[in-house]
Amino acid sequence: MAGPRWKRYFGCEPSGYQLDFSSLASTASSSVMGIVYSVGEVDHLYTFFVQWSPDIYSKGKKKRCKAYNNVRKKRQSAYHVVSWRRPEHIWVLQQPWASKPKAAKKWEIITVKDSKHRLSLCSSVESEVDETEYQEAEDDFPVLSHASQLLDDFRLQKIAANLPPRTQGYPWQLVYSTINHGSSLKTLYRNMADLDSPVLLVIRDMHKKVFGAFSSDPFRVSKYCYGTGETFLFSFNPDFQQYRWSGENSYFVNGNWESLQIGGGGAGFALWLDADLYHGASFSCPTFRNAPLSTNEDFIVQDVEVWTVQN
């Protein structure tokens, strides 16, 4: 290895592998004092000495605190820092015989500013991914036709996440509310006369507890029970609680002019409202195997809202 290196620097073959460093030093001194002076040749000579005897020429070197260039591998978080004041360092790294880390297959020289910029771009890509996920979550959030007095963002998100897939992605339309239409079961039925879509009943009692039911069919007057297994009950106590169909019976929903009933088959209805939407009751029943939804089994209604989810 010494022969080719010596020829590259001095233009001739060495007489042997033992070097006379004093003669080399005098040669270097005479070349510096001569009329023709090449900085590149002196730098190459110094680099040769470093490569030949690193234990001698590498000791006692002061650490540089000035500007640096980064020799960065094509691999994340892998850098070799060299000084811009010592271009021979970069020259050595570019030579085929120079030692490099085993994992380094491709190299490029970049500035510290450029490396920070690239890291910033990586962070920007990660931010865009996070923003995309956040945007997807926003797309799943229901859009309401009117402001709700009973459903805040937390309640809305919990209920929407448990609705049947066929209702996902559609806007919610306010069909009835006691604030806008007064307290009347007949008005509630009338507003749903032309509907053919699921509905969401939300109630708040005088103790400020919010609960209700999702019905696969709109509420109407009927001699028989109607609905499907998509029907479920829910309450916030304050955490979200859901009661799905148990499969024990099919007493989902029944309505007449005097009351609205949801669930049954036991000692009472899972949810019952009178004709004035003022008195209500909630009991455990076999249809949903639910706990009472309200604070007390008999309760006073404060507000009612009915929403429909349709295309």
mmCIF file of C-alpha atoms in Angstrom:
data_model
loop_
_atom_site.group_PDB
_atom_site.id
_atom_site.type_symbol
_atom_site.label_atom_id
_atom_site.label_comp_id
_atom_site.label_asym_id
_atom_site.label_seq_id
_atom_site.Cartn_x
_atom_site.Cartn_y
_atom_site.Cartn_z
ATOM 1 C CA MET A 1 0.000 0.000 0.000
ATOM 2 C CA ALA A 2 2.866 2.363 0.691
ATOM 3 C CA GLY A 3 4.314 2.180 -2.849
ATOM 4 C CA PRO A 4 1.285 3.541 -4.744
ATOM 5 C CA ARG A 5 0.700 6.229 -2.133
ATOM 6 C CA TRP A 6 4.346 7.349 -2.253
ATOM 7 C CA LYS A 7 4.307 7.479 -6.045
ATOM 8 C CA ARG A 8 1.096 9.484 -6.001
ATOM 9 C CA TYR A 9 2.645 12.152 -3.774
ATOM 10 C CA PHE A 10 6.315 12.222 -4.829
ATOM 11 C CA GLY A 11 6.311 10.851 -8.392
ATOM 12 C CA CYS A 12 8.705 7.959 -7.725
ATOM 13 C CA GLU A 13 8.863 4.584 -6.067
ATOM 14 C CA PRO A 14 10.231 4.419 -2.474
ATOM 15 C CA SER A 15 13.413 2.456 -1.856
ATOM 16 C CA GLY A 16 11.693 0.548 0.911
ATOM 17 C CA TYR A 17 8.945 0.731 3.472
ATOM 18 C CA GLN A 18 11.154 2.396 6.079
ATOM 19 C CA LEU A 19 10.833 6.174 5.836
ATOM 20 C CA ASP A 20 13.358 8.782 6.903
ATOM 21 C CA PHE A 21 11.005 11.376 8.370
ATOM 22 C CA SER A 22 13.816 13.936 8.848
ATOM 23 C CA SER A 23 14.635 13.880 5.101
ATOM 24 C CA LEU A 24 10.965 14.162 4.300
ATOM 25 C CA ALA A 25 10.675 17.156 6.600
ATOM 26 C CA SER A 26 13.603 18.875 4.864
ATOM 27 C CA THR A 27 12.037 18.126 1.480
ATOM 28 C CA ALA A 28 8.772 19.655 2.610
ATOM 29 C CA SER A 29 10.623 22.718 3.941
ATOM 30 C CA SER A 30 12.516 23.262 0.707
ATOM 31 C CA SER A 31 9.318 22.977 -1.333
ATOM 32 C CA VAL A 32 7.682 25.600 0.851
ATOM 33 C CA MET A 33 10.660 27.984 0.515
ATOM 34 C CA GLY A 34 10.881 27.493 -3.247
ATOM 35 C CA ILE A 35 9.488 29.898 -5.836
ATOM 36 C CA VAL A 36 6.802 27.431 -6.941
ATOM 37 C CA TYR A 37 4.491 26.656 -4.046
ATOM 38 C CA SER A 38 1.379 24.487 -4.183
ATOM 39 C CA VAL A 39 -0.991 24.456 -1.242
ATOM 40 C CA GLY A 40 -2.656 21.323 -2.591
ATOM 41 C CA GLU A 41 0.650 19.418 -2.650
ATOM 42 C CA VAL A 42 1.475 20.390 0.934
ATOM 43 C CA ASP A 43 -1.992 19.341 2.027
ATOM 44 C CA HIS A 44 -1.578 16.029 0.232
ATOM 45 C CA LEU A 45 1.766 15.521 1.942
ATOM 46 C CA TYR A 46 0.233 16.192 5.343
ATOM 47 C CA THR A 47 -2.621 13.831 4.586
ATOM 48 C CA PHE A 48 -0.130 11.141 3.634
ATOM 49 C CA PHE A 49 1.627 11.565 6.986
ATOM 50 C CA VAL A 50 -1.662 11.302 8.829
ATOM 51 C CA GLN A 51 -2.604 8.156 6.936
ATOM 52 C CA TRP A 52 0.867 6.628 7.391
ATOM 53 C CA SER A 53 1.378 7.385 11.088
ATOM 54 C CA PRO A 54 -1.888 8.544 12.668
ATOM 55 C CA ASP A 55 -0.545 7.888 16.187
ATOM 56 C CA ILE A 56 2.104 10.577 15.630
ATOM 57 C CA TYR A 57 0.377 13.230 13.530
ATOM 58 C CA SER A 58 -3.107 12.984 15.000
ATOM 59 C CA LYS A 59 -2.213 13.643 18.636
ATOM 60 C CA GLY A 60 -2.490 17.034 20.241
ATOM 61 C CA LYS A 61 -4.885 18.438 17.627
ATOM 62 C CA LYS A 62 -7.239 21.041 19.018
ATOM 63 C CA LYS A 63 -10.938 20.602 18.521
ATOM 64 C CA ARG A 64 -12.494 23.043 16.114
ATOM 65 C CA CYS A 65 -15.550 25.018 17.250
ATOM 66 C CA LYS A 66 -16.044 26.891 13.983
ATOM 67 C CA ALA A 67 -18.385 26.184 11.112
ATOM 68 C CA TYR A 68 -18.576 22.575 9.999
ATOM 69 C CA ASN A 69 -19.738 20.604 7.021
ATOM 70 C CA ASN A 70 -21.549 17.349 7.469
ATOM 71 C CA VAL A 71 -20.615 14.330 5.420
ATOM 72 C CA ARG A 72 -23.940 12.592 5.637
ATOM 73 C CA LYS A 73 -24.667 9.049 4.641
ATOM 74 C CA LYS A 74 -27.866 8.177 2.829
ATOM 75 C CA ARG A 75 -29.182 6.964 6.100
ATOM 76 C CA GLN A 76 -31.157 8.808 8.745
ATOM 77 C CA SER A 77 -29.191 10.197 11.720
ATOM 78 C CA ALA A 78 -25.755 9.137 10.332
ATOM 79 C CA TYR A 79 -23.181 11.926 10.033
ATOM 80 C CA HIS A 80 -19.406 12.334 9.897
ATOM 81 C CA VAL A 81 -18.419 15.887 10.861
ATOM 82 C CA VAL A 82 -15.338 17.462 9.280
ATOM 83 C CA SER A 83 -13.932 20.979 9.374
ATOM 84 C CA TRP A 84 -14.235 23.258 6.393
ATOM 85 C CA ARG A 85 -10.802 24.602 7.334
ATOM 86 C CA ARG A 86 -9.254 21.211 6.595
ATOM 87 C CA PRO A 87 -10.292 20.366 3.013
ATOM 88 C CA GLU A 88 -7.882 17.450 3.020
ATOM 89 C CA HIS A 89 -10.298 15.660 5.338
ATOM 90 C CA ILE A 90 -12.950 15.804 2.670
ATOM 91 C CA TRP A 91 -10.381 14.852 -0.010
ATOM 92 C CA VAL A 92 -9.349 11.776 1.981
ATOM 93 C CA LEU A 93 -12.930 10.659 2.443
ATOM 94 C CA GLN A 94 -13.472 10.906 -1.294
ATOM 95 C CA GLN A 95 -10.548 8.588 -2.114
ATOM 96 C CA PRO A 96 -11.308 4.924 -2.849
ATOM 97 C CA TRP A 97 -8.607 3.763 -0.411
ATOM 98 C CA ALA A 98 -9.889 5.876 2.501
ATOM 99 C CA SER A 99 -11.473 4.015 5.409
ATOM 100 C CA LYS A 100 -15.231 4.546 5.783
ATOM 101 C CA PRO A 101 -17.829 3.009 8.073
ATOM 102 C CA LYS A 102 -18.887 -0.421 6.869
ATOM 103 C CA ALA A 103 -22.533 0.601 6.554
ATOM 104 C CA ALA A 104 -21.693 3.605 4.351
ATOM 105 C CA LYS A 105 -22.473 2.833 0.712
ATOM 106 C CA LYS A 106 -23.319 6.288 -0.575
ATOM 107 C CA TRP A 107 -22.100 9.627 0.723
ATOM 108 C CA GLU A 108 -22.807 13.248 0.018
ATOM 109 C CA ILE A 109 -21.421 16.451 1.479
ATOM 110 C CA ILE A 110 -23.997 18.830 2.914
ATOM 111 C CA THR A 111 -23.876 21.834 5.208
ATOM 112 C CA VAL A 112 -25.254 21.921 8.722
ATOM 113 C CA LYS A 113 -27.955 24.296 7.496
ATOM 114 C CA ASP A 114 -28.925 21.843 4.760
ATOM 115 C CA SER A 115 -29.060 18.943 7.221
ATOM 116 C CA LYS A 116 -31.360 20.908 9.522
ATOM 117 C CA HIS A 117 -33.539 21.766 6.542
ATOM 118 C CA ARG A 118 -33.835 18.099 5.602
ATOM 119 C CA LEU A 119 -34.701 17.126 9.158
ATOM 120 C CA SER A 120 -37.323 19.858 9.099
ATOM 121 C CA LEU A 121 -38.766 18.379 5.922
ATOM 122 C CA CYS A 122 -38.972 14.971 7.612
ATOM 123 C CA SER A 123 -40.841 16.569 10.515
ATOM 124 C CA SER A 124 -43.157 18.271 8.027
ATOM 125 C CA VAL A 125 -43.985 14.919 6.419
ATOM 126 C CA GLU A 126 -44.812 13.460 9.837
ATOM 127 C CA SER A 127 -46.970 16.503 10.590
ATOM 128 C CA GLU A 128 -48.817 16.044 7.311
ATOM 129 C CA VAL A 129 -49.528 12.411 8.252
ATOM 130 C CA ASP A 130 -50.858 13.511 11.657
ATOM 131 C CA GLU A 131 -52.962 16.209 10.011
ATOM 132 C CA THR A 132 -54.345 13.641 7.538
ATOM 133 C CA GLU A 133 -55.360 11.344 10.407
ATOM 134 C CA TYR A 134 -56.897 14.297 12.214
ATOM 135 C CA GLN A 135 -58.769 15.271 9.047
ATOM 136 C CA GLU A 136 -60.110 11.719 8.692
ATOM 137 C CA ALA A 137 -61.328 11.851 12.295
ATOM 138 C CA GLU A 138 -63.036 15.164 11.528
ATOM 139 C CA ASP A 139 -64.718 13.627 8.469
ATOM 140 C CA ASP A 140 -66.298 10.965 10.724
ATOM 141 C CA PHE A 141 -67.708 13.641 13.042
ATOM 142 C CA PRO A 142 -71.473 14.155 12.378
ATOM 143 C CA VAL A 143 -72.699 17.381 10.822
ATOM 144 C CA LEU A 144 -75.813 18.766 12.519
ATOM 145 C CA SER A 145 -78.422 20.828 10.692
ATOM 146 C CA HIS A 146 -79.061 22.842 13.888
ATOM 147 C CA ALA A 147 -77.233 23.499 17.128
ATOM 148 C CA SER A 148 -78.100 20.926 19.756
ATOM 149 C CA GLN A 149 -79.004 21.901 23.313
ATOM 150 C CA LEU A 150 -78.334 18.384 24.608
ATOM 151 C CA LEU A 151 -75.410 17.009 22.601
ATOM 152 C CA ASP A 152 -71.974 18.471 23.164
ATOM 153 C CA ASP A 153 -68.961 17.253 21.189
ATOM 154 C CA PHE A 154 -68.173 14.432 23.617
ATOM 155 C CA ARG A 155 -71.716 13.034 23.581
ATOM 156 C CA LEU A 156 -72.054 13.471 19.859
ATOM 157 C CA GLN A 157 -68.838 11.612 19.157
ATOM 158 C CA LYS A 158 -69.706 8.728 21.483
ATOM 159 C CA ILE A 159 -73.156 8.227 20.002
ATOM 160 C CA ALA A 160 -71.980 8.577 16.395
ATOM 161 C CA ALA A 161 -69.282 5.942 16.931
ATOM 162 C CA ASN A 162 -71.952 3.386 17.892
ATOM 163 C CA LEU A 163 -74.484 4.049 15.135
ATOM 164 C CA PRO A 164 -75.060 1.375 12.445
ATOM 165 C CA PRO A 165 -72.740 1.586 9.422
ATOM 166 C CA ARG A 166 -75.605 2.555 7.103
ATOM 167 C CA THR A 167 -75.960 5.843 8.947
ATOM 168 C CA GLN A 168 -72.278 6.808 8.883
ATOM 169 C CA GLY A 169 -71.278 9.880 6.898
ATOM 170 C CA TYR A 170 -74.753 11.388 6.576
ATOM 171 C CA PRO A 171 -75.834 14.718 8.091
ATOM 172 C CA TRP A 172 -78.167 14.781 11.084
ATOM 173 C CA GLN A 173 -81.456 16.645 10.685
ATOM 174 C CA LEU A 174 -83.371 17.977 13.667
ATOM 175 C CA VAL A 175 -86.926 16.621 13.426
ATOM 176 C CA TYR A 176 -88.342 17.694 16.763
ATOM 177 C CA SER A 177 -87.354 19.578 19.902
ATOM 178 C CA THR A 178 -89.354 20.834 22.860
ATOM 179 C CA ILE A 179 -87.646 24.214 22.560
ATOM 180 C CA ASN A 180 -88.766 24.720 18.935
ATOM 181 C CA HIS A 181 -92.025 22.747 18.774
ATOM 182 C CA GLY A 182 -93.371 22.633 22.327
ATOM 183 C CA SER A 183 -94.036 19.602 24.530
ATOM 184 C CA SER A 184 -96.417 17.406 22.567
ATOM 185 C CA LEU A 185 -96.182 13.760 21.537
ATOM 186 C CA LYS A 186 -98.693 14.403 18.741
ATOM 187 C CA THR A 187 -96.377 17.034 17.236
ATOM 188 C CA LEU A 188 -93.501 14.583 17.482
ATOM 189 C CA TYR A 189 -95.498 11.973 15.525
ATOM 190 C CA ARG A 190 -96.635 14.574 12.991
ATOM 191 C CA ASN A 191 -93.096 15.736 12.249
ATOM 192 C CA MET A 192 -92.067 12.146 11.492
ATOM 193 C CA ALA A 193 -95.024 11.237 9.311
ATOM 194 C CA ASP A 194 -93.032 11.420 6.056
ATOM 195 C CA LEU A 195 -89.804 9.921 7.384
ATOM 196 C CA ASP A 196 -88.430 6.565 6.385
ATOM 197 C CA SER A 197 -85.110 6.661 8.218
ATOM 198 C CA PRO A 198 -83.646 5.897 11.666
ATOM 199 C CA VAL A 199 -84.122 8.418 14.471
ATOM 200 C CA LEU A 200 -82.222 9.375 17.601
ATOM 201 C CA LEU A 201 -84.187 10.337 20.721
ATOM 202 C CA VAL A 202 -82.275 12.423 23.290
ATOM 203 C CA ILE A 203 -83.765 13.360 26.689
ATOM 204 C CA ARG A 204 -82.537 15.473 29.597
ATOM 205 C CA ASP A 205 -84.336 15.132 32.917
ATOM 206 C CA MET A 206 -84.635 17.670 35.723
ATOM 207 C CA HIS A 207 -81.456 16.250 37.300
ATOM 208 C CA LYS A 208 -79.518 17.199 34.132
ATOM 209 C CA LYS A 209 -78.910 13.577 33.197
ATOM 210 C CA VAL A 210 -78.852 12.911 29.439
ATOM 211 C CA PHE A 211 -80.057 9.603 27.967
ATOM 212 C CA GLY A 212 -82.171 8.268 25.131
ATOM 213 C CA ALA A 213 -82.532 5.686 22.368
ATOM 214 C CA PHE A 214 -81.649 5.019 18.757
ATOM 215 C CA SER A 215 -84.561 3.551 16.783
ATOM 216 C CA SER A 216 -84.150 1.813 13.447
ATOM 217 C CA ASP A 217 -87.583 3.195 12.468
ATOM 218 C CA PRO A 218 -89.192 6.615 12.951
ATOM 219 C CA PHE A 219 -91.685 6.913 15.806
ATOM 220 C CA ARG A 220 -95.317 6.434 14.814
ATOM 221 C CA VAL A 221 -98.635 5.249 16.182
ATOM 222 C CA SER A 222 -98.989 1.503 15.769
ATOM 223 C CA LYS A 223 -100.952 -1.423 17.198
ATOM 224 C CA TYR A 224 -97.857 -3.599 17.203
ATOM 225 C CA CYS A 225 -94.233 -3.242 18.134
ATOM 226 C CA TYR A 226 -91.849 -2.314 15.354
ATOM 227 C CA GLY A 227 -88.090 -1.899 14.866
ATOM 228 C CA THR A 228 -85.041 -4.101 14.403
ATOM 229 C CA GLY A 229 -82.028 -5.250 16.381
ATOM 230 C CA GLU A 230 -80.219 -2.022 15.437
ATOM 231 C CA THR A 231 -82.267 -0.265 18.132
ATOM 232 C CA PHE A 232 -80.327 0.475 21.320
ATOM 233 C CA LEU A 233 -80.455 2.572 24.494
ATOM 234 C CA PHE A 234 -77.779 4.883 25.880
ATOM 235 C CA SER A 235 -77.066 7.114 28.858
ATOM 236 C CA PHE A 236 -74.315 9.405 30.124
ATOM 237 C CA ASN A 237 -73.632 8.804 33.786
ATOM 238 C CA PRO A 238 -71.399 10.740 33.096
ATOM 239 C CA ASP A 239 -69.527 8.173 30.965
ATOM 240 C CA PHE A 240 -71.201 6.745 27.907
ATOM 241 C CA GLN A 241 -73.180 3.532 28.484
ATOM 242 C CA GLN A 242 -74.897 1.587 25.731
ATOM 243 C CA TYR A 243 -77.492 -1.188 25.926
ATOM 244 C CA ARG A 244 -77.971 -3.211 22.752
ATOM 245 C CA TRP A 245 -80.643 -5.731 21.894
ATOM 246 C CA SER A 246 -80.403 -8.828 24.084
ATOM 247 C CA GLY A 247 -82.265 -11.056 21.620
ATOM 248 C CA GLU A 248 -84.744 -12.135 24.290
ATOM 249 C CA ASN A 249 -87.779 -10.484 22.669
ATOM 250 C CA SER A 250 -88.636 -8.030 19.899
ATOM 251 C CA TYR A 251 -90.471 -5.342 21.872
ATOM 252 C CA PHE A 252 -88.381 -2.567 20.378
ATOM 253 C CA VAL A 253 -90.756 0.381 19.938
ATOM 254 C CA ASN A 254 -94.507 0.913 20.284
ATOM 255 C CA GLY A 255 -96.436 4.158 20.062
ATOM 256 C CA ASN A 256 -99.959 5.359 20.692
ATOM 257 C CA TRP A 257 -101.570 8.749 21.251
ATOM 258 C CA GLU A 258 -101.117 8.493 25.010
ATOM 259 C CA SER A 259 -97.496 7.403 25.244
ATOM 260 C CA LEU A 260 -94.280 6.277 23.551
ATOM 261 C CA GLN A 261 -92.744 3.016 24.757
ATOM 262 C CA ILE A 262 -89.304 1.532 24.054
ATOM 263 C CA GLY A 263 -88.401 -1.983 25.283
ATOM 264 C CA GLY A 264 -90.611 -4.200 27.406
ATOM 265 C CA GLY A 265 -91.482 -7.689 28.486
ATOM 266 C CA GLY A 266 -90.805 -7.181 32.188
ATOM 267 C CA ALA A 267 -92.152 -5.104 35.049
ATOM 268 C CA GLY A 268 -91.904 -1.897 33.011
ATOM 269 C CA PHE A 269 -90.598 -0.258 29.860
ATOM 270 C CA ALA A 270 -86.958 0.595 29.269
ATOM 271 C CA LEU A 271 -88.156 4.095 28.359
ATOM 272 C CA TRP A 272 -91.646 5.569 28.568
ATOM 273 C CA LEU A 273 -92.919 9.098 27.830
ATOM 274 C CA ASP A 274 -96.430 10.484 28.303
ATOM 275 C CA ALA A 275 -98.506 12.465 25.796
ATOM 276 C CA ASP A 276 -97.234 15.815 27.109
ATOM 277 C CA LEU A 277 -93.596 14.757 27.092
ATOM 278 C CA TYR A 278 -93.464 15.883 30.690
ATOM 279 C CA HIS A 279 -93.519 12.677 32.744
ATOM 280 C CA GLY A 280 -91.298 9.742 31.975
ATOM 281 C CA ALA A 281 -90.120 6.433 33.400
ATOM 282 C CA SER A 282 -87.257 4.008 32.877
ATOM 283 C CA PHE A 283 -86.985 0.424 34.162
ATOM 284 C CA SER A 284 -84.784 -2.560 33.527
ATOM 285 C CA CYS A 285 -86.343 -4.792 30.860
ATOM 286 C CA PRO A 286 -85.476 -8.051 29.031
ATOM 287 C CA THR A 287 -85.319 -6.442 25.572
ATOM 288 C CA PHE A 288 -82.050 -4.647 26.340
ATOM 289 C CA ARG A 289 -81.187 -5.922 29.839
ATOM 290 C CA ASN A 290 -80.541 -2.338 30.739
ATOM 291 C CA ALA A 291 -80.178 -0.461 33.980
ATOM 292 C CA PRO A 292 -82.649 2.413 34.501
ATOM 293 C CA LEU A 293 -81.535 5.255 32.246
ATOM 294 C CA SER A 294 -82.701 8.193 34.354
ATOM 295 C CA THR A 295 -81.611 9.291 37.812
ATOM 296 C CA ASN A 296 -84.866 7.885 39.210
ATOM 297 C CA GLU A 297 -87.216 5.354 37.646
ATOM 298 C CA ASP A 298 -89.850 8.081 37.402
ATOM 299 C CA PHE A 299 -88.543 11.401 36.149
ATOM 300 C CA ILE A 300 -89.600 14.819 34.920
ATOM 301 C CA VAL A 301 -88.589 15.740 31.374
ATOM 302 C CA GLN A 302 -86.744 18.997 30.883
ATOM 303 C CA ASP A 303 -85.806 18.825 27.175
ATOM 304 C CA VAL A 304 -86.334 16.444 24.271
ATOM 305 C CA GLU A 305 -84.672 16.339 20.856
ATOM 306 C CA VAL A 306 -85.243 13.904 17.979
ATOM 307 C CA TRP A 307 -82.740 13.697 15.133
ATOM 308 C CA THR A 308 -82.919 11.719 11.941
ATOM 309 C CA VAL A 309 -79.895 10.382 10.089
ATOM 310 C CA GLN A 310 -80.585 10.265 6.367
ATOM 311 C CA ASN A 311 -79.080 10.921 2.956
#
